Coordinates of C-alpha atoms in Angstrom, one line a residue:
X29 CA -26.3 2.3 10.1
X30 CA -23.8 4.9 11.1
X31 CA -25.2 7.9 12.9
X32 CA -24.1 11.3 11.6
X33 CA -24.1 12.6 15.1
X34 CA -21.8 9.9 16.3
X35 CA -19.5 10.4 13.3
X36 CA -19.4 14.1 14.2
X37 CA -18.5 13.2 17.7
X38 CA -15.7 10.8 16.5
X39 CA -14.4 13.6 14.4
X40 CA -14.4 16.0 17.3
X41 CA -12.5 13.5 19.5
X42 CA -9.9 13.1 16.7
X43 CA -9.4 16.8 16.2
X44 CA -8.8 17.2 20.0
X45 CA -6.2 14.5 20.0
X46 CA -8.4 11.8 21.6
X47 CA -7.6 9.1 19.1
X48 CA -8.2 6.2 21.4
X49 CA -11.7 7.4 22.3
X50 CA -12.5 8.2 18.7
X51 CA -11.4 4.7 17.6
X52 CA -13.4 3.0 20.3
X53 CA -16.5 5.0 19.4
X54 CA -16.2 4.1 15.7
X55 CA -15.6 0.5 16.4
X56 CA -18.8 0.3 18.5
X57 CA -20.7 2.0 15.7
X58 CA -19.5 -0.4 13.1
X59 CA -20.5 -3.4 15.3
X60 CA -23.9 -1.9 15.8
X61 CA -23.5 -1.5 19.5
X62 CA -24.8 1.4 21.6
X63 CA -22.0 4.0 22.0
X64 CA -20.8 4.9 25.5
X65 CA -20.9 8.5 26.5
X66 CA -18.1 10.5 24.9
X67 CA -16.8 11.6 28.3
X68 CA -16.2 8.0 29.4
X69 CA -12.5 7.3 29.6
X70 CA -11.6 4.4 27.3
X71 CA -8.8 2.0 28.4
X72 CA -6.5 0.9 25.6
X73 CA -6.8 -2.7 26.8
X74 CA -10.5 -2.6 25.9
X75 CA -10.0 -1.6 22.3
X76 CA -10.7 -4.3 19.8
X77 CA -8.8 -3.7 16.6
X78 CA -10.1 -4.7 13.2
X79 CA -9.6 -8.4 12.9
X80 CA -6.5 -9.3 11.0
X81 CA -5.6 -12.7 9.7
X82 CA -2.3 -13.1 11.5
X83 CA -1.5 -16.3 9.7
X84 CA -1.8 -14.5 6.4
X85 CA 0.0 -11.4 7.7
X86 CA 3.1 -13.2 8.9
X87 CA 3.1 -16.5 7.1
X88 CA 5.1 -19.5 8.3
X89 CA 7.2 -17.4 10.6
X90 CA 8.8 -20.5 12.1
X91 CA 10.5 -21.2 8.7
X92 CA 12.3 -17.8 8.8
X93 CA 16.0 -17.9 9.4
X94 CA 15.5 -15.2 12.1
X95 CA 13.3 -15.0 15.1
X96 CA 11.1 -12.0 15.8
X97 CA 12.0 -10.0 18.9
X98 CA 9.2 -8.4 20.7
X99 CA 9.8 -5.5 23.1
X100 CA 6.9 -5.2 25.6
X101 CA 7.0 -1.5 26.0
X102 CA 6.9 -0.6 22.2
X103 CA 4.2 -3.2 21.7
X104 CA 2.1 -1.7 24.5
X105 CA 2.3 1.7 23.0
X106 CA 1.5 0.3 19.5
X107 CA -1.7 -1.2 20.8
X108 CA -2.9 2.4 21.5
X109 CA -2.4 3.4 17.9
X110 CA -2.9 0.3 15.8
X111 CA -6.6 1.1 14.9
X112 CA -5.7 4.5 13.4
X113 CA -6.8 4.0 9.8
X114 CA -3.4 4.1 8.1
X115 CA -4.3 0.4 7.5
X116 CA -2.0 -0.9 10.2
X117 CA -0.4 -4.2 9.6
X118 CA -0.8 -5.9 12.9
X119 CA 2.3 -7.3 14.5
X120 CA 5.2 -6.6 16.8
X121 CA 6.7 -3.1 16.6
X122 CA 10.2 -4.6 17.1
X123 CA 11.4 -7.1 14.5
X124 CA 14.8 -8.4 13.6
X125 CA 16.0 -6.5 10.6
X126 CA 16.3 -8.5 7.4
X127 CA 19.8 -9.7 6.3
X128 CA 21.4 -7.6 3.6
X129 CA 21.5 -10.7 1.3
X130 CA 17.7 -10.8 1.5
X131 CA 17.3 -7.1 0.5
X132 CA 19.3 -6.9 -2.7
X133 CA 21.5 -9.2 -4.8
X134 CA 25.3 -9.1 -4.8
X135 CA 26.9 -6.6 -7.2
X136 CA 24.1 -4.1 -6.8
X137 CA 23.7 -1.0 -4.6
X138 CA 21.0 -0.1 -2.1
X139 CA 21.7 3.4 -1.0
X140 CA 20.1 6.1 1.2
X141 CA 18.9 9.5 0.1
X142 CA 16.8 12.4 1.2
X143 CA 14.4 14.7 -0.6
X144 CA 13.6 18.2 0.8
X145 CA 11.1 20.8 -0.3
X146 CA 8.9 23.5 1.1
X147 CA 6.3 20.8 1.8
X148 CA 8.6 18.8 4.0
X149 CA 11.2 16.1 3.6
X150 CA 11.4 12.3 3.4
X151 CA 14.3 9.8 3.4
X152 CA 14.4 7.0 0.9
X153 CA 16.4 4.0 -0.2
X154 CA 17.3 3.5 -3.8
X155 CA 18.1 0.2 -5.6
X156 CA 20.7 0.6 -8.3
X157 CA 21.0 -2.4 -10.6
X158 CA 24.4 -3.7 -11.7
X159 CA 23.9 -2.6 -15.3
X160 CA 22.6 0.9 -14.5
X161 CA 24.8 2.7 -17.1
X162 CA 23.7 0.8 -20.2
X163 CA 20.8 3.1 -21.2
X164 CA 17.9 5.0 -19.6
X165 CA 16.1 2.5 -17.4
X166 CA 12.7 2.1 -15.8
X167 CA 12.0 3.3 -12.3
X168 CA 9.6 1.7 -9.8
X169 CA 8.5 3.6 -6.7
X170 CA 7.5 1.3 -3.8
X171 CA 5.4 2.6 -0.9
X172 CA 5.6 0.4 2.2
X173 CA 2.8 -0.5 4.6
X174 CA 2.3 0.6 8.2
X175 CA 5.2 -0.2 10.7
X176 CA 7.4 -1.3 7.8
X177 CA 10.8 0.1 6.7
X178 CA 12.2 0.2 3.2
X179 CA 14.5 -2.6 4.0
X180 CA 11.6 -4.8 5.3
X181 CA 9.5 -4.0 2.3
X182 CA 12.3 -4.7 -0.1
X183 CA 13.1 -8.1 1.6
X184 CA 9.4 -9.1 1.7
X185 CA 8.6 -8.2 -1.9
X186 CA 12.0 -9.2 -3.4
X187 CA 11.4 -6.4 -5.8
X188 CA 15.1 -5.6 -6.0
X189 CA 15.9 -9.2 -7.2
X190 CA 13.3 -9.0 -9.9
X191 CA 14.5 -5.4 -10.8
X192 CA 18.1 -6.7 -11.2
X193 CA 16.8 -9.3 -13.7
X194 CA 14.8 -6.7 -15.7
X195 CA 17.4 -3.9 -15.2
X196 CA 15.2 -1.4 -13.3
X197 CA 15.8 1.2 -10.6
X198 CA 13.6 0.9 -7.5
X199 CA 13.1 3.7 -4.9
X200 CA 11.5 3.2 -1.5
X201 CA 10.3 6.4 0.2
X202 CA 10.1 6.1 4.0
X203 CA 7.3 7.4 6.2
X204 CA 8.8 8.6 9.6
X205 CA 7.0 8.1 12.8
X206 CA 6.8 11.9 13.2
X207 CA 4.4 12.0 10.3
X208 CA 2.3 9.1 11.5
X209 CA 3.1 7.3 14.8
X210 CA 2.7 3.9 13.1
X211 CA 4.6 5.0 10.0
X212 CA 1.4 4.8 7.9
X213 CA 1.0 7.0 4.8
X214 CA -1.8 9.4 5.6
X215 CA -4.0 8.3 2.6
X216 CA -7.3 9.3 4.4
X217 CA -6.4 13.0 5.0
X218 CA -7.8 15.5 2.5
X219 CA -4.6 17.5 2.6
X220 CA -2.7 14.4 1.4
X221 CA -4.8 13.7 -1.6
X222 CA -3.7 16.6 -3.9
X223 CA -1.1 17.1 -6.5
X224 CA 0.7 20.1 -5.2
X225 CA 0.7 19.5 -1.4
X226 CA 1.1 16.9 1.3
X227 CA 2.5 13.5 0.8
X228 CA 1.8 13.2 -2.9
X229 CA 4.1 16.2 -3.6
X230 CA 6.8 14.5 -1.5
X231 CA 6.5 11.2 -3.4
X232 CA 6.5 13.0 -6.7
X233 CA 9.5 15.0 -5.5
X234 CA 11.5 11.9 -4.7
X235 CA 10.6 10.4 -8.0
X236 CA 11.8 13.5 -9.9
X237 CA 15.0 13.7 -7.9
X238 CA 15.9 10.1 -8.8
X239 CA 15.0 10.8 -12.4
X240 CA 17.3 13.8 -12.3
X241 CA 20.3 12.1 -10.7
X242 CA 20.2 8.7 -12.5
X243 CA 19.6 7.5 -16.1
X244 CA 15.9 7.0 -15.9
X245 CA 13.6 6.7 -18.9
X246 CA 10.8 9.3 -18.1
X247 CA 8.3 7.3 -20.1
X248 CA 8.7 4.2 -17.9
X249 CA 8.2 5.3 -14.3
X250 CA 5.8 3.3 -12.1
X251 CA 4.4 3.4 -8.6
X252 CA 3.2 0.5 -6.3
X253 CA 2.3 0.0 -2.7
X254 CA 0.9 -2.2 0.0
X255 CA -2.0 -1.4 2.3
X256 CA -1.7 2.3 3.3
X257 CA 1.1 2.4 0.6
X258 CA -1.3 1.0 -1.9
X259 CA -3.9 3.6 -1.1
X260 CA -1.2 6.3 -1.6
X261 CA -0.2 4.7 -4.8
X262 CA -3.8 5.1 -6.1
X263 CA -3.7 8.7 -5.1
X264 CA -0.4 9.2 -7.0
X265 CA -1.9 7.7 -10.1
X266 CA -4.9 10.0 -9.9
X267 CA -2.8 13.2 -9.2
X268 CA 0.2 12.5 -11.3
X269 CA -0.9 10.7 -14.4
X270 CA 1.7 12.6 -16.4
X271 CA 4.5 11.1 -14.2
X272 CA 3.6 7.4 -13.7
X273 CA 2.9 5.1 -16.6
X274 CA 1.2 2.4 -14.5
X275 CA 0.3 1.7 -10.9
X276 CA 0.2 -1.4 -8.7
X277 CA -2.1 -1.5 -5.6
X278 CA -1.9 -4.4 -3.2
X279 CA -4.5 -4.6 -0.4
X280 CA -5.2 -0.9 -0.8
X281 CA -8.1 1.5 -1.5
X282 CA -9.2 3.6 -4.5
X283 CA -8.4 7.3 -4.6
X284 CA -11.3 9.1 -2.9
X285 CA -12.3 6.2 -0.7
X286 CA -12.0 8.4 2.4
X287 CA -11.4 12.0 3.3
X288 CA -11.3 11.9 7.1
X289 CA -11.1 9.5 10.0
X290 CA -14.8 8.3 10.1
X291 CA -15.0 7.7 6.4
X292 CA -11.7 5.8 6.5
X293 CA -13.0 3.3 9.0
X294 CA -16.1 2.8 6.9
X295 CA -14.0 2.3 3.8
X296 CA -11.8 -0.3 5.5
X297 CA -14.7 -2.2 6.9
X298 CA -17.2 -2.0 4.1
X299 CA -15.5 -0.8 1.0
X300 CA -15.2 2.9 0.1
X301 CA -16.3 5.0 -2.7
X302 CA -14.0 6.3 -5.4
X303 CA -13.4 9.3 -7.6
X304 CA -13.8 8.6 -11.2
X305 CA -11.5 10.5 -13.5
X306 CA -13.1 12.9 -15.9
X307 CA -11.5 12.8 -19.3
X308 CA -8.1 11.6 -20.3
X309 CA -6.9 8.0 -20.5
X310 CA -6.8 6.0 -17.2
X311 CA -3.5 5.1 -15.7
X312 CA -3.0 1.3 -16.3
X313 CA -3.6 -0.4 -13.0
X314 CA -2.8 -3.9 -11.5
X315 CA -4.5 -4.8 -8.3
X316 CA -3.9 -7.7 -5.8
X317 CA -6.3 -8.3 -2.9
X318 CA -7.0 -11.3 -0.7
X319 CA -10.6 -12.3 -0.4
X320 CA -10.0 -13.1 3.3
X321 CA -8.6 -9.7 4.0
X322 CA -10.3 -8.5 7.2
X323 CA -8.3 -5.3 7.5
X324 CA -9.2 -3.7 4.1
X325 CA -12.4 -5.1 2.7
X326 CA -11.9 -6.9 -0.6
X327 CA -14.6 -4.6 -2.1
X328 CA -11.9 -1.9 -2.2
X329 CA -10.1 -3.9 -4.9
X330 CA -13.3 -3.8 -7.0
X331 CA -13.6 -0.1 -6.5
X332 CA -10.1 0.5 -7.9
X333 CA -10.9 -1.6 -11.0
X334 CA -14.2 0.3 -11.4
X335 CA -12.3 3.5 -11.8
X336 CA -10.7 2.1 -15.0
X337 CA -13.9 0.6 -16.3
X338 CA -15.9 3.7 -16.0
X339 CA -13.2 5.9 -17.3
X340 CA -12.4 4.0 -20.4
X341 CA -15.4 1.6 -21.1
X342 CA -13.1 -1.4 -20.9
X343 CA -14.2 -5.1 -21.3
X344 CA -13.3 -7.8 -18.9
X345 CA -11.9 -11.3 -19.4
X346 CA -11.9 -13.6 -16.4
X347 CA -9.6 -16.6 -15.8
X348 CA -8.9 -18.9 -12.8
X349 CA -5.7 -20.5 -11.6
X350 CA -3.9 -21.9 -8.6
X351 CA -0.3 -21.7 -7.3
X352 CA 1.1 -25.2 -6.8
X353 CA 0.5 -26.1 -3.2
X354 CA -0.8 -22.6 -2.6
X355 CA -3.7 -20.3 -3.1
X356 CA -6.2 -20.3 -6.0
X357 CA -6.9 -17.0 -7.6
X358 CA -9.2 -15.3 -10.1
X359 CA -7.6 -12.9 -12.6
X360 CA -9.7 -10.3 -14.4
X361 CA -8.1 -8.6 -17.4
X362 CA -9.5 -5.3 -18.7
X363 CA -8.6 -4.4 -22.2
X364 CA -9.2 -1.5 -24.5
X365 CA -10.7 -1.8 -28.0
X366 CA -7.2 -2.5 -29.4
X367 CA -6.8 -5.4 -27.0
X368 CA -4.2 -3.7 -24.9
X369 CA -4.4 -4.6 -21.2
X370 CA -5.3 -1.5 -19.2
X371 CA -6.1 -3.1 -15.8
X372 CA -5.7 -6.5 -14.0
X373 CA -7.4 -7.6 -10.8
X374 CA -5.9 -10.6 -9.0
X375 CA -8.4 -11.8 -6.4
X376 CA -6.4 -14.3 -4.2
X377 CA -8.6 -16.8 -2.6
X378 CA -7.9 -17.6 1.0
X379 CA -5.3 -14.8 1.4
X380 CA -5.5 -12.1 4.0
X381 CA -3.8 -8.7 4.4
X382 CA -0.3 -9.6 3.1
X383 CA 1.9 -9.3 0.0
X384 CA 1.0 -12.2 -2.2
X385 CA 4.0 -14.5 -3.1
X386 CA 6.3 -12.6 -0.9
X387 CA 9.3 -13.8 1.1
X388 CA 9.2 -14.5 4.9
X389 CA 12.5 -12.7 5.0
X390 CA 10.4 -9.5 5.2
X391 CA 7.2 -8.7 7.0
X392 CA 3.5 -9.2 6.2
X393 CA 3.9 -11.6 3.3
X394 CA 2.0 -14.7 2.1
X395 CA 4.4 -17.0 0.1
X396 CA 1.5 -19.2 -0.9
X397 CA 0.0 -16.7 -3.3
X398 CA 0.7 -15.8 -6.9
X399 CA 3.9 -13.7 -7.2
X400 CA 2.6 -10.1 -7.0
X401 CA 6.1 -8.7 -7.5
X402 CA 6.7 -10.5 -10.7
X403 CA 3.3 -9.9 -12.1
X404 CA 3.4 -6.2 -11.2
X405 CA 6.8 -5.7 -12.9
X406 CA 5.7 -7.6 -15.9
X407 CA 2.5 -5.4 -16.2
X408 CA 4.5 -2.2 -15.6
X409 CA 7.0 -3.0 -18.4
X410 CA 4.2 -3.5 -20.8
X411 CA 3.2 0.2 -20.5
X412 CA 4.9 3.5 -21.1
X413 CA 3.8 7.1 -21.2
X414 CA 2.9 8.4 -24.7
X415 CA 5.0 10.8 -26.6

């Protein structure tokens, strides 16, 4: 059991900037070990990060057309920060960038933009399909995981290729290292869980800027993310239900799972709580989570689904399947009284903390799983905002 006194001490260490010491203390608590005195200096080499299934995180790396370059100095500095609960995707800080042909299909555009407001600014990359002038089109907002870039996330998920098939825009906000040293979205900070402030206001601002500048159908705007990005996607759905018609959460946590550093570690290890919406229809939600995920406990996927069940009294239908030569999975469909799918939960058996069905051209993917990108986009386009 976690001691409240020790949690308070970990919080104090965090507020004074002693992240390494706070991390080590929380890890010892979670393992049930006796804590060392708070004044003891902790060497980064002694820190033991949350176990990550590396094979699932960077699958069949030897088959990639590129080799991964590791810079010893950045890797050493990353080791000091990788336990910070942005849901770090463990791996080398320096990776060969994906080839442009792996990011977007020929004949399309992948362009850079910037959003600025009183709450701050963020850069983003925008995918523009080749038939973008035909009519108002859907928009998908994609929130990357820790240490990733928009280019890597686009290459790994292959969302741009599917979006070209279905004629959708896709925007990829970018978290700078100045906001989080591992480029994690700060899903666990109370100030970044509200509609009109912090990172939710920036993501919503990017969304509205793209809607203003391009022919976007305002009834068909969606948000999805991986890991820390998935946790932020859940927050966006909870705080901006009037903006997003559906949400996709891969290996993330429910909105309200944590509000500070200690509760974030507990949520990642054991599964966090969740805030259940009061009144109003739930945002349709599709969840992917590997049952071998040792970075974000699979119970967190269940918590996300529970938000929909408790909010709408939905009924579940469970089916099983297997990817040829790949992972088995259990799919739970939640439908409303009219039979409309409101939520889907894909529990991928044998998968770790990685994008299911993704491409090794990107980072942190598991090609052996069901195609999360295709299923998310299919689910999204089945839903639109009322009115």
